[in-house]
Amino acid sequence: MAQPFYITTTLPYVNADPHIGFAMELIRADAVARLHVLGGYDVFFNTGTDEHGLKVYRKAKEQHVDTQEYVDGLAQKYKDLIPALGVRREVNFIRTTDARHKQAAAAFWDKVKANGFIYKKSYSVKYCVGCELEKTDSELVEGRCPLHPVQELELINEENYFFKFSAFQQRLLDLYEQNPRFVVPDFRFNEIKAFVARGLEDFSISRLSTKMPWGVPVPGDPDQVMYVWFDALVNYISAVGWPEVVDSFDRWWQQTGGVVQYCGKDNLRQQAAMWQAMLMAADLPPSKTVVINGFITGDGGLKMSKSLGNTIDPLELVGEYGTDALRYYVLRELTAFEDSPFTTEKFKESYNANLANGIGNLTSRILKMATTYGITLSEEDKKTSYYTPALVGEIVTTYDLSKKMSEIWQKIAMLDEHIQRTEPFKKIKVDPEAAKKDVYDMLKNLFEIALMLEPYLPETSVTIQNLIKENKMPEKPLFMRK
RNA sequence: CGCGGGGUAGAGCAACGGUAGCUCGUCAGGCUCAUAACCUGAAGAUUGUCGGUUCGAUUCCGGCCCCCGCAACCA
């Protein structure tokens, strides 16, 4: 039986439509999943939606719709990303409002509680009367609400359950020590190590259900619901069957050595520290790797926001340029781990240069000669795979997909250059045999490029492979110039 | 001294102790198989700043300036 591999994205929070940052995460995780499939692994790929919590509850109220109805609508939009972004159809889509997940979250709570890592404590929240909202310290400016600076904040005491995060400092540091590639890239790893080394505070994991009913009920305490993070993180194990589907959990969590998690840099703490401590508290093994993406910013590195009007809708781009165009840009042009600015101008420029003029045009020129001169690839040269387990292993030591894409485009450039140098279209008139041999080699190389592209641009890869197999010119350009 | 990232040709990025590369854009030439695509060549950077180490620094060390995130729950 093939070796199992488990990869997941974070579950995006459904308080807004899908945005380009999550599209990037999903596409990258999909590329890694596809790489493993091609490398012969048995792959479980997980994504879904995080649907509980105050923000969702409020948003639904604002729009005067039933909360469940509201999250159903958004969950569907996230689900629609899967075909739009060319994500494997076999992907598992979990919703934190699924009954199975809620049961798992409750079981997880019980387990952690039984192990002595959950306790009740009075907790004071800061409340701005002006906003009629609770405020976190990070929202305050000099201890005051920036919107109502003249009003004093009220302190409201409430009892919440807390998770004994502080008990896991040493064990987390040991985990990091023993797994030198636990967090990728290394500068994020350093960041979380330093954070944990500085000392940890227990954090609240429940809310009063009178104030916020939209969550998983705390087992045995009808007055409280789980804080959204606590419930959402459990999805990584509930998705693979924890606790009751023992075989499945064993295969995907134990035999794989844990999950590979993709997330944004704002999720570093939650994924690389809090979640790992939660797993320890439930006597479960840790994740395998946490890969931290940078953010996509607007022009000039500005934060993307609706108010600035510089947001990018991934579905709009796909509608205009196609799925693989977006995949290409996200995988190749956006830096692997740093923040990357995204503008439609840059996108279009890169599309024209590398897809239309690059692989698209190359395919046309080679196939034109091949079809005209009647050259087809031998069965032997129509290999079916390029990726080996060893190669896949090498790629995931760094998760730098952009580098791998660049190598493919180097090969494309070399082929263009080779055509120019050997000029088979001239040679055909004086030395047809030699010209045909040249074109055969080109066809073979193009086929290999198609195979190399498979995890990244699956649609394009298959199209090129089929054109070569059927010895046909593309009916229309693979990527129309824009 | 809260934590972290960054300042390199017009733009976006790379390199990392040995005379600074790539992509886009610009200019000149070539080719005609191809999606006015492709190939070649050229112009364009005192690598934020000051100082140190060194035979030699963009690369190592220190000071300073500027940008951007995070600062306990927003991909």
mmCIF file with all atom_site columns, N, CA, C and O in Angstrom, chain A residues 82-124:
data_model
loop_
_atom_site.group_PDB
_atom_site.id
_atom_site.type_symbol
_atom_site.label_atom_id
_atom_site.label_alt_id
_atom_site.label_comp_id
_atom_site.label_asym_id
_atom_site.label_entity_id
_atom_site.label_seq_id
_atom_site.pdbx_PDB_ins_code
_atom_site.Cartn_x
_atom_site.Cartn_y
_atom_site.Cartn_z
_atom_site.occupancy
_atom_site.B_iso_or_equiv
_atom_site.pdbx_formal_charge
_atom_site.auth_seq_id
_atom_site.auth_comp_id
_atom_site.auth_asym_id
_atom_site.auth_atom_id
_atom_site.pdbx_PDB_model_num
ATOM 1   N N  . ILE A 1 82  ? -12.899 25.450 -5.130  1.00 0.00 ? 82  ILE A N  1
ATOM 2   C CA . ILE A 1 82  ? -12.194 24.209 -5.451  1.00 0.00 ? 82  ILE A CA 1
ATOM 3   C C  . ILE A 1 82  ? -12.110 23.978 -6.963  1.00 0.00 ? 82  ILE A C  1
ATOM 4   O O  . ILE A 1 82  ? -11.003 23.871 -7.501  1.00 0.00 ? 82  ILE A O  1
ATOM 5   N N  . PRO A 1 83  ? -13.237 23.944 -7.675  1.00 0.00 ? 83  PRO A N  1
ATOM 6   C CA . PRO A 1 83  ? -13.106 23.820 -9.136  1.00 0.00 ? 83  PRO A CA 1
ATOM 7   C C  . PRO A 1 83  ? -12.488 25.065 -9.771  1.00 0.00 ? 83  PRO A C  1
ATOM 8   O O  . PRO A 1 83  ? -11.687 24.958 -10.699 1.00 0.00 ? 83  PRO A O  1
ATOM 9   N N  . ALA A 1 84  ? -12.818 26.240 -9.250  1.00 0.00 ? 84  ALA A N  1
ATOM 10  C CA . ALA A 1 84  ? -12.330 27.474 -9.872  1.00 0.00 ? 84  ALA A CA 1
ATOM 11  C C  . ALA A 1 84  ? -10.812 27.571 -9.817  1.00 0.00 ? 84  ALA A C  1
ATOM 12  O O  . ALA A 1 84  ? -10.181 28.120 -10.715 1.00 0.00 ? 84  ALA A O  1
ATOM 13  N N  . LEU A 1 85  ? -10.218 27.053 -8.762  1.00 0.00 ? 85  LEU A N  1
ATOM 14  C CA . LEU A 1 85  ? -8.766  27.159 -8.620  1.00 0.00 ? 85  LEU A CA 1
ATOM 15  C C  . LEU A 1 85  ? -8.052  25.900 -9.094  1.00 0.00 ? 85  LEU A C  1
ATOM 16  O O  . LEU A 1 85  ? -6.842  25.766 -8.932  1.00 0.00 ? 85  LEU A O  1
ATOM 17  N N  . GLY A 1 86  ? -8.802  24.990 -9.639  1.00 0.00 ? 86  GLY A N  1
ATOM 18  C CA . GLY A 1 86  ? -8.177  23.773 -10.162 1.00 0.00 ? 86  GLY A CA 1
ATOM 19  C C  . GLY A 1 86  ? -7.669  22.854 -9.070  1.00 0.00 ? 86  GLY A C  1
ATOM 20  O O  . GLY A 1 86  ? -6.718  22.108 -9.258  1.00 0.00 ? 86  GLY A O  1
ATOM 21  N N  . VAL A 1 87  ? -8.322  22.913 -7.920  1.00 0.00 ? 87  VAL A N  1
ATOM 22  C CA . VAL A 1 87  ? -7.922  22.066 -6.802  1.00 0.00 ? 87  VAL A CA 1
ATOM 23  C C  . VAL A 1 87  ? -8.463  20.657 -7.019  1.00 0.00 ? 87  VAL A C  1
ATOM 24  O O  . VAL A 1 87  ? -9.553  20.480 -7.576  1.00 0.00 ? 87  VAL A O  1
ATOM 25  N N  . ARG A 1 88  ? -7.695  19.676 -6.592  1.00 0.00 ? 88  ARG A N  1
ATOM 26  C CA . ARG A 1 88  ? -8.095  18.269 -6.757  1.00 0.00 ? 88  ARG A CA 1
ATOM 27  C C  . ARG A 1 88  ? -9.519  18.054 -6.264  1.00 0.00 ? 88  ARG A C  1
ATOM 28  O O  . ARG A 1 88  ? -9.871  18.456 -5.165  1.00 0.00 ? 88  ARG A O  1
ATOM 29  N N  . ARG A 1 89  ? -10.272 17.374 -7.059  1.00 0.00 ? 89  ARG A N  1
ATOM 30  C CA . ARG A 1 89  ? -11.658 17.107 -6.674  1.00 0.00 ? 89  ARG A CA 1
ATOM 31  C C  . ARG A 1 89  ? -11.747 16.227 -5.434  1.00 0.00 ? 89  ARG A C  1
ATOM 32  O O  . ARG A 1 89  ? -12.728 16.259 -4.709  1.00 0.00 ? 89  ARG A O  1
ATOM 33  N N  . GLU A 1 90  ? -10.705 15.435 -5.203  1.00 0.00 ? 90  GLU A N  1
ATOM 34  C CA . GLU A 1 90  ? -10.729 14.507 -4.070  1.00 0.00 ? 90  GLU A CA 1
ATOM 35  C C  . GLU A 1 90  ? -10.526 15.204 -2.735  1.00 0.00 ? 90  GLU A C  1
ATOM 36  O O  . GLU A 1 90  ? -10.474 14.558 -1.697  1.00 0.00 ? 90  GLU A O  1
ATOM 37  N N  . VAL A 1 91  ? -10.396 16.523 -2.762  1.00 0.00 ? 91  VAL A N  1
ATOM 38  C CA . VAL A 1 91  ? -10.139 17.247 -1.518  1.00 0.00 ? 91  VAL A CA 1
ATOM 39  C C  . VAL A 1 91  ? -11.277 17.026 -0.523  1.00 0.00 ? 91  VAL A C  1
ATOM 40  O O  . VAL A 1 91  ? -12.442 16.900 -0.897  1.00 0.00 ? 91  VAL A O  1
ATOM 41  N N  . ASN A 1 92  ? -10.906 16.950 0.757   1.00 0.00 ? 92  ASN A N  1
ATOM 42  C CA . ASN A 1 92  ? -11.918 16.831 1.805   1.00 0.00 ? 92  ASN A CA 1
ATOM 43  C C  . ASN A 1 92  ? -12.319 18.228 2.253   1.00 0.00 ? 92  ASN A C  1
ATOM 44  O O  . ASN A 1 92  ? -11.466 19.067 2.518   1.00 0.00 ? 92  ASN A O  1
ATOM 45  N N  . PHE A 1 93  ? -13.609 18.489 2.306   1.00 0.00 ? 93  PHE A N  1
ATOM 46  C CA . PHE A 1 93  ? -14.069 19.814 2.709   1.00 0.00 ? 93  PHE A CA 1
ATOM 47  C C  . PHE A 1 93  ? -14.825 19.686 4.029   1.00 0.00 ? 93  PHE A C  1
ATOM 48  O O  . PHE A 1 93  ? -15.924 19.139 4.072   1.00 0.00 ? 93  PHE A O  1
ATOM 49  N N  . ILE A 1 94  ? -14.227 20.197 5.082   1.00 0.00 ? 94  ILE A N  1
ATOM 50  C CA . ILE A 1 94  ? -14.854 20.077 6.395   1.00 0.00 ? 94  ILE A CA 1
ATOM 51  C C  . ILE A 1 94  ? -15.412 21.422 6.824   1.00 0.00 ? 94  ILE A C  1
ATOM 52  O O  . ILE A 1 94  ? -14.822 22.469 6.548   1.00 0.00 ? 94  ILE A O  1
ATOM 53  N N  . ARG A 1 95  ? -16.568 21.404 7.461   1.00 0.00 ? 95  ARG A N  1
ATOM 54  C CA . ARG A 1 95  ? -17.129 22.630 8.028   1.00 0.00 ? 95  ARG A CA 1
ATOM 55  C C  . ARG A 1 95  ? -17.186 22.440 9.538   1.00 0.00 ? 95  ARG A C  1
ATOM 56  O O  . ARG A 1 95  ? -17.586 21.379 10.001  1.00 0.00 ? 95  ARG A O  1
ATOM 57  N N  . THR A 1 96  ? -16.808 23.476 10.265  1.00 0.00 ? 96  THR A N  1
ATOM 58  C CA . THR A 1 96  ? -16.799 23.295 11.720  1.00 0.00 ? 96  THR A CA 1
ATOM 59  C C  . THR A 1 96  ? -18.213 23.214 12.287  1.00 0.00 ? 96  THR A C  1
ATOM 60  O O  . THR A 1 96  ? -18.382 22.932 13.462  1.00 0.00 ? 96  THR A O  1
ATOM 61  N N  . THR A 1 97  ? -19.201 23.455 11.440  1.00 0.00 ? 97  THR A N  1
ATOM 62  C CA . THR A 1 97  ? -20.577 23.257 11.895  1.00 0.00 ? 97  THR A CA 1
ATOM 63  C C  . THR A 1 97  ? -21.092 21.850 11.571  1.00 0.00 ? 97  THR A C  1
ATOM 64  O O  . THR A 1 97  ? -22.227 21.518 11.888  1.00 0.00 ? 97  THR A O  1
ATOM 65  N N  . ASP A 1 98  ? -20.250 21.033 10.939  1.00 0.00 ? 98  ASP A N  1
ATOM 66  C CA . ASP A 1 98  ? -20.636 19.635 10.698  1.00 0.00 ? 98  ASP A CA 1
ATOM 67  C C  . ASP A 1 98  ? -20.845 18.925 12.043  1.00 0.00 ? 98  ASP A C  1
ATOM 68  O O  . ASP A 1 98  ? -20.068 19.113 12.978  1.00 0.00 ? 98  ASP A O  1
ATOM 69  N N  . ALA A 1 99  ? -21.857 18.091 12.093  1.00 0.00 ? 99  ALA A N  1
ATOM 70  C CA . ALA A 1 99  ? -22.155 17.381 13.341  1.00 0.00 ? 99  ALA A CA 1
ATOM 71  C C  . ALA A 1 99  ? -20.954 16.563 13.819  1.00 0.00 ? 99  ALA A C  1
ATOM 72  O O  . ALA A 1 99  ? -20.610 16.563 14.994  1.00 0.00 ? 99  ALA A O  1
ATOM 73  N N  . ARG A 1 100 ? -20.311 15.906 12.879  1.00 0.00 ? 100 ARG A N  1
ATOM 74  C CA . ARG A 1 100 ? -19.159 15.067 13.238  1.00 0.00 ? 100 ARG A CA 1
ATOM 75  C C  . ARG A 1 100 ? -18.055 15.891 13.886  1.00 0.00 ? 100 ARG A C  1
ATOM 76  O O  . ARG A 1 100 ? -17.451 15.498 14.864  1.00 0.00 ? 100 ARG A O  1
ATOM 77  N N  . HIS A 1 101 ? -17.822 17.041 13.303  1.00 0.00 ? 101 HIS A N  1
ATOM 78  C CA . HIS A 1 101 ? -16.768 17.886 13.854  1.00 0.00 ? 101 HIS A CA 1
ATOM 79  C C  . HIS A 1 101 ? -17.128 18.366 15.257  1.00 0.00 ? 101 HIS A C  1
ATOM 80  O O  . HIS A 1 101 ? -16.282 18.399 16.153  1.00 0.00 ? 101 HIS A O  1
ATOM 81  N N  . LYS A 1 102 ? -18.368 18.752 15.427  1.00 0.00 ? 102 LYS A N  1
ATOM 82  C CA . LYS A 1 102 ? -18.780 19.261 16.738  1.00 0.00 ? 102 LYS A CA 1
ATOM 83  C C  . LYS A 1 102 ? -18.637 18.182 17.821  1.00 0.00 ? 102 LYS A C  1
ATOM 84  O O  . LYS A 1 102 ? -18.203 18.459 18.933  1.00 0.00 ? 102 LYS A O  1
ATOM 85  N N  . GLN A 1 103 ? -18.970 16.957 17.421  1.00 0.00 ? 103 GLN A N  1
ATOM 86  C CA . GLN A 1 103 ? -18.788 15.855 18.372  1.00 0.00 ? 103 GLN A CA 1
ATOM 87  C C  . GLN A 1 103 ? -17.317 15.664 18.713  1.00 0.00 ? 103 GLN A C  1
ATOM 88  O O  . GLN A 1 103 ? -16.945 15.448 19.867  1.00 0.00 ? 103 GLN A O  1
ATOM 89  N N  . ALA A 1 104 ? -16.471 15.766 17.690  1.00 0.00 ? 104 ALA A N  1
ATOM 90  C CA . ALA A 1 104 ? -15.042 15.596 17.912  1.00 0.00 ? 104 ALA A CA 1
ATOM 91  C C  . ALA A 1 104 ? -14.506 16.712 18.810  1.00 0.00 ? 104 ALA A C  1
ATOM 92  O O  . ALA A 1 104 ? -13.698 16.474 19.708  1.00 0.00 ? 104 ALA A O  1
ATOM 93  N N  . ALA A 1 105 ? -14.987 17.934 18.580  1.00 0.00 ? 105 ALA A N  1
ATOM 94  C CA . ALA A 1 105 ? -14.530 19.063 19.397  1.00 0.00 ? 105 ALA A CA 1
ATOM 95  C C  . ALA A 1 105 ? -14.910 18.833 20.860  1.00 0.00 ? 105 ALA A C  1
ATOM 96  O O  . ALA A 1 105 ? -14.114 19.088 21.766  1.00 0.00 ? 105 ALA A O  1
ATOM 97  N N  . ALA A 1 106 ? -16.118 18.325 21.060  1.00 0.00 ? 106 ALA A N  1
ATOM 98  C CA . ALA A 1 106 ? -16.556 18.049 22.433  1.00 0.00 ? 106 ALA A CA 1
ATOM 99  C C  . ALA A 1 106 ? -15.710 16.939 23.061  1.00 0.00 ? 106 ALA A C  1
ATOM 100 O O  . ALA A 1 106 ? -15.301 17.029 24.223  1.00 0.00 ? 106 ALA A O  1
ATOM 101 N N  . ALA A 1 107 ? -15.437 15.924 22.272  1.00 0.00 ? 107 ALA A N  1
ATOM 102 C CA . ALA A 1 107 ? -14.614 14.821 22.780  1.00 0.00 ? 107 ALA A CA 1
ATOM 103 C C  . ALA A 1 107 ? -13.209 15.310 23.111  1.00 0.00 ? 107 ALA A C  1
ATOM 104 O O  . ALA A 1 107 ? -12.595 14.899 24.100  1.00 0.00 ? 107 ALA A O  1
ATOM 105 N N  . PHE A 1 108 ? -12.727 16.212 22.272  1.00 0.00 ? 108 PHE A N  1
ATOM 106 C CA . PHE A 1 108 ? -11.386 16.763 22.488  1.00 0.00 ? 108 PHE A CA 1
ATOM 107 C C  . PHE A 1 108 ? -11.361 17.548 23.798  1.00 0.00 ? 108 PHE A C  1
ATOM 108 O O  . PHE A 1 108 ? -10.451 17.434 24.606  1.00 0.00 ? 108 PHE A O  1
ATOM 109 N N  . TRP A 1 109 ? -12.397 18.341 23.973  1.00 0.00 ? 109 TRP A N  1
ATOM 110 C CA . TRP A 1 109 ? -12.518 19.125 25.222  1.00 0.00 ? 109 TRP A CA 1
ATOM 111 C C  . TRP A 1 109 ? -12.497 18.197 26.435  1.00 0.00 ? 109 TRP A C  1
ATOM 112 O O  . TRP A 1 109 ? -11.759 18.428 27.397  1.00 0.00 ? 109 TRP A O  1
ATOM 113 N N  . ASP A 1 110 ? -13.308 17.160 26.360  1.00 0.00 ? 110 ASP A N  1
ATOM 114 C CA . ASP A 1 110 ? -13.377 16.217 27.480  1.00 0.00 ? 110 ASP A CA 1
ATOM 115 C C  . ASP A 1 110 ? -12.014 15.622 27.794  1.00 0.00 ? 110 ASP A C  1
ATOM 116 O O  . ASP A 1 110 ? -11.624 15.500 28.945  1.00 0.00 ? 110 ASP A O  1
ATOM 117 N N  . LYS A 1 111 ? -11.316 15.263 26.746  1.00 0.00 ? 111 LYS A N  1
ATOM 118 C CA . LYS A 1 111 ? -10.020 14.625 26.911  1.00 0.00 ? 111 LYS A CA 1
ATOM 119 C C  . LYS A 1 111 ? -9.024  15.589 27.594  1.00 0.00 ? 111 LYS A C  1
ATOM 120 O O  . LYS A 1 111 ? -8.331  15.233 28.539  1.00 0.00 ? 111 LYS A O  1
ATOM 121 N N  . VAL A 1 112 ? -9.000  16.815 27.088  1.00 0.00 ? 112 VAL A N  1
ATOM 122 C CA . VAL A 1 112 ? -8.067  17.797 27.636  1.00 0.00 ? 112 VAL A CA 1
ATOM 123 C C  . VAL A 1 112 ? -8.448  18.142 29.077  1.00 0.00 ? 112 VAL A C  1
ATOM 124 O O  . VAL A 1 112 ? -7.593  18.312 29.947  1.00 0.00 ? 112 VAL A O  1
ATOM 125 N N  . LYS A 1 113 ? -9.747  18.212 29.304  1.00 0.00 ? 113 LYS A N  1
ATOM 126 C CA . LYS A 1 113 ? -10.247 18.490 30.663  1.00 0.00 ? 113 LYS A CA 1
ATOM 127 C C  . LYS A 1 113 ? -9.858  17.357 31.608  1.00 0.00 ? 113 LYS A C  1
ATOM 128 O O  . LYS A 1 113 ? -9.351  17.587 32.707  1.00 0.00 ? 113 LYS A O  1
ATOM 129 N N  . ALA A 1 114 ? -10.077 16.114 31.137  1.00 0.00 ? 114 ALA A N  1
ATOM 130 C CA . ALA A 1 114 ? -9.748  14.954 31.974  1.00 0.00 ? 114 ALA A CA 1
ATOM 131 C C  . ALA A 1 114 ? -8.260  14.916 32.306  1.00 0.00 ? 114 ALA A C  1
ATOM 132 O O  . ALA A 1 114 ? -7.856  14.474 33.378  1.00 0.00 ? 114 ALA A O  1
ATOM 133 N N  . ASN A 1 115 ? -7.465  15.425 31.385  1.00 0.00 ? 115 ASN A N  1
ATOM 134 C CA . ASN A 1 115 ? -6.019  15.447 31.621  1.00 0.00 ? 115 ASN A CA 1
ATOM 135 C C  . ASN A 1 115 ? -5.589  16.622 32.491  1.00 0.00 ? 115 ASN A C  1
ATOM 136 O O  . ASN A 1 115 ? -4.403  16.808 32.743  1.00 0.00 ? 115 ASN A O  1
ATOM 137 N N  . GLY A 1 116 ? -6.558  17.421 32.885  1.00 0.00 ? 116 GLY A N  1
ATOM 138 C CA . GLY A 1 116 ? -6.257  18.490 33.847  1.00 0.00 ? 116 GLY A CA 1
ATOM 139 C C  . GLY A 1 116 ? -5.761  19.789 33.245  1.00 0.00 ? 116 GLY A C  1
ATOM 140 O O  . GLY A 1 116 ? -5.151  20.607 33.936  1.00 0.00 ? 116 GLY A O  1
ATOM 141 N N  . PHE A 1 117 ? -6.027  20.025 31.957  1.00 0.00 ? 117 PHE A N  1
ATOM 142 C CA . PHE A 1 117 ? -5.501  21.246 31.340  1.00 0.00 ? 117 PHE A CA 1
ATOM 143 C C  . PHE A 1 117 ? -6.569  22.303 31.062  1.00 0.00 ? 117 PHE A C  1
ATOM 144 O O  . PHE A 1 117 ? -6.307  23.271 30.351  1.00 0.00 ? 117 PHE A O  1
ATOM 145 N N  . ILE A 1 118 ? -7.754  22.088 31.580  1.00 0.00 ? 118 ILE A N  1
ATOM 146 C CA . ILE A 1 118 ? -8.794  23.103 31.434  1.00 0.00 ? 118 ILE A CA 1
ATOM 147 C C  . ILE A 1 118 ? -9.297  23.471 32.833  1.00 0.00 ? 118 ILE A C  1
ATOM 148 O O  . ILE A 1 118 ? -9.556  22.589 33.649  1.00 0.00 ? 118 ILE A O  1
ATOM 149 N N  . TYR A 1 119 ? -9.384  24.750 33.080  1.00 0.00 ? 119 TYR A N  1
ATOM 150 C CA . TYR A 1 119 ? -9.902  25.178 34.385  1.00 0.00 ? 119 TYR A CA 1
ATOM 151 C C  . TYR A 1 119 ? -10.737 26.435 34.189  1.00 0.00 ? 119 TYR A C  1
ATOM 152 O O  . TYR A 1 119 ? -10.640 27.118 33.169  1.00 0.00 ? 119 TYR A O  1
ATOM 153 N N  . LYS A 1 120 ? -11.538 26.750 35.197  1.00 0.00 ? 120 LYS A N  1
ATOM 154 C CA . LYS A 1 120 ? -12.431 27.893 35.110  1.00 0.00 ? 120 LYS A CA 1
ATOM 155 C C  . LYS A 1 120 ? -11.814 29.059 35.863  1.00 0.00 ? 120 LYS A C  1
ATOM 156 O O  . LYS A 1 120 ? -11.227 28.875 36.922  1.00 0.00 ? 120 LYS A O  1
ATOM 157 N N  . LYS A 1 121 ? -11.950 30.223 35.310  1.00 0.00 ? 121 LYS A N  1
ATOM 158 C CA . LYS A 1 121 ? -11.337 31.375 35.962  1.00 0.00 ? 121 LYS A CA 1
ATOM 159 C C  . LYS A 1 121 ? -12.152 32.623 35.642  1.00 0.00 ? 121 LYS A C  1
ATOM 160 O O  . LYS A 1 121 ? -12.721 32.761 34.560  1.00 0.00 ? 121 LYS A O  1
ATOM 161 N N  . SER A 1 122 ? -12.183 33.526 36.580  1.00 0.00 ? 122 SER A N  1
ATOM 162 C CA . SER A 1 122 ? -12.853 34.791 36.336  1.00 0.00 ? 122 SER A CA 1
ATOM 163 C C  . SER A 1 122 ? -11.922 35.659 35.496  1.00 0.00 ? 122 SER A C  1
ATOM 164 O O  . SER A 1 122 ? -10.718 35.689 35.704  1.00 0.00 ? 122 SER A O  1
ATOM 165 N N  . TYR A 1 123 ? -12.525 36.347 34.586  1.00 0.00 ? 123 TYR A N  1
ATOM 166 C CA . TYR A 1 123 ? -11.725 36.994 33.553  1.00 0.00 ? 123 TYR A CA 1
ATOM 167 C C  . TYR A 1 123 ? -12.367 38.335 33.280  1.00 0.00 ? 123 TYR A C  1
ATOM 168 O O  . TYR A 1 123 ? -13.591 38.445 33.197  1.00 0.00 ? 123 TYR A O  1
ATOM 169 N N  . SER A 1 124 ? -11.585 39.379 33.232  1.00 0.00 ? 124 SER A N  1
ATOM 170 C CA . SER A 1 124 ? -12.213 40.667 33.018  1.00 0.00 ? 124 SER A CA 1
ATOM 171 C C  . SER A 1 124 ? -12.016 41.133 31.579  1.00 0.00 ? 124 SER A C  1
ATOM 172 O O  . SER A 1 124 ? -10.914 41.109 31.046  1.00 0.00 ? 124 SER A O  1
#
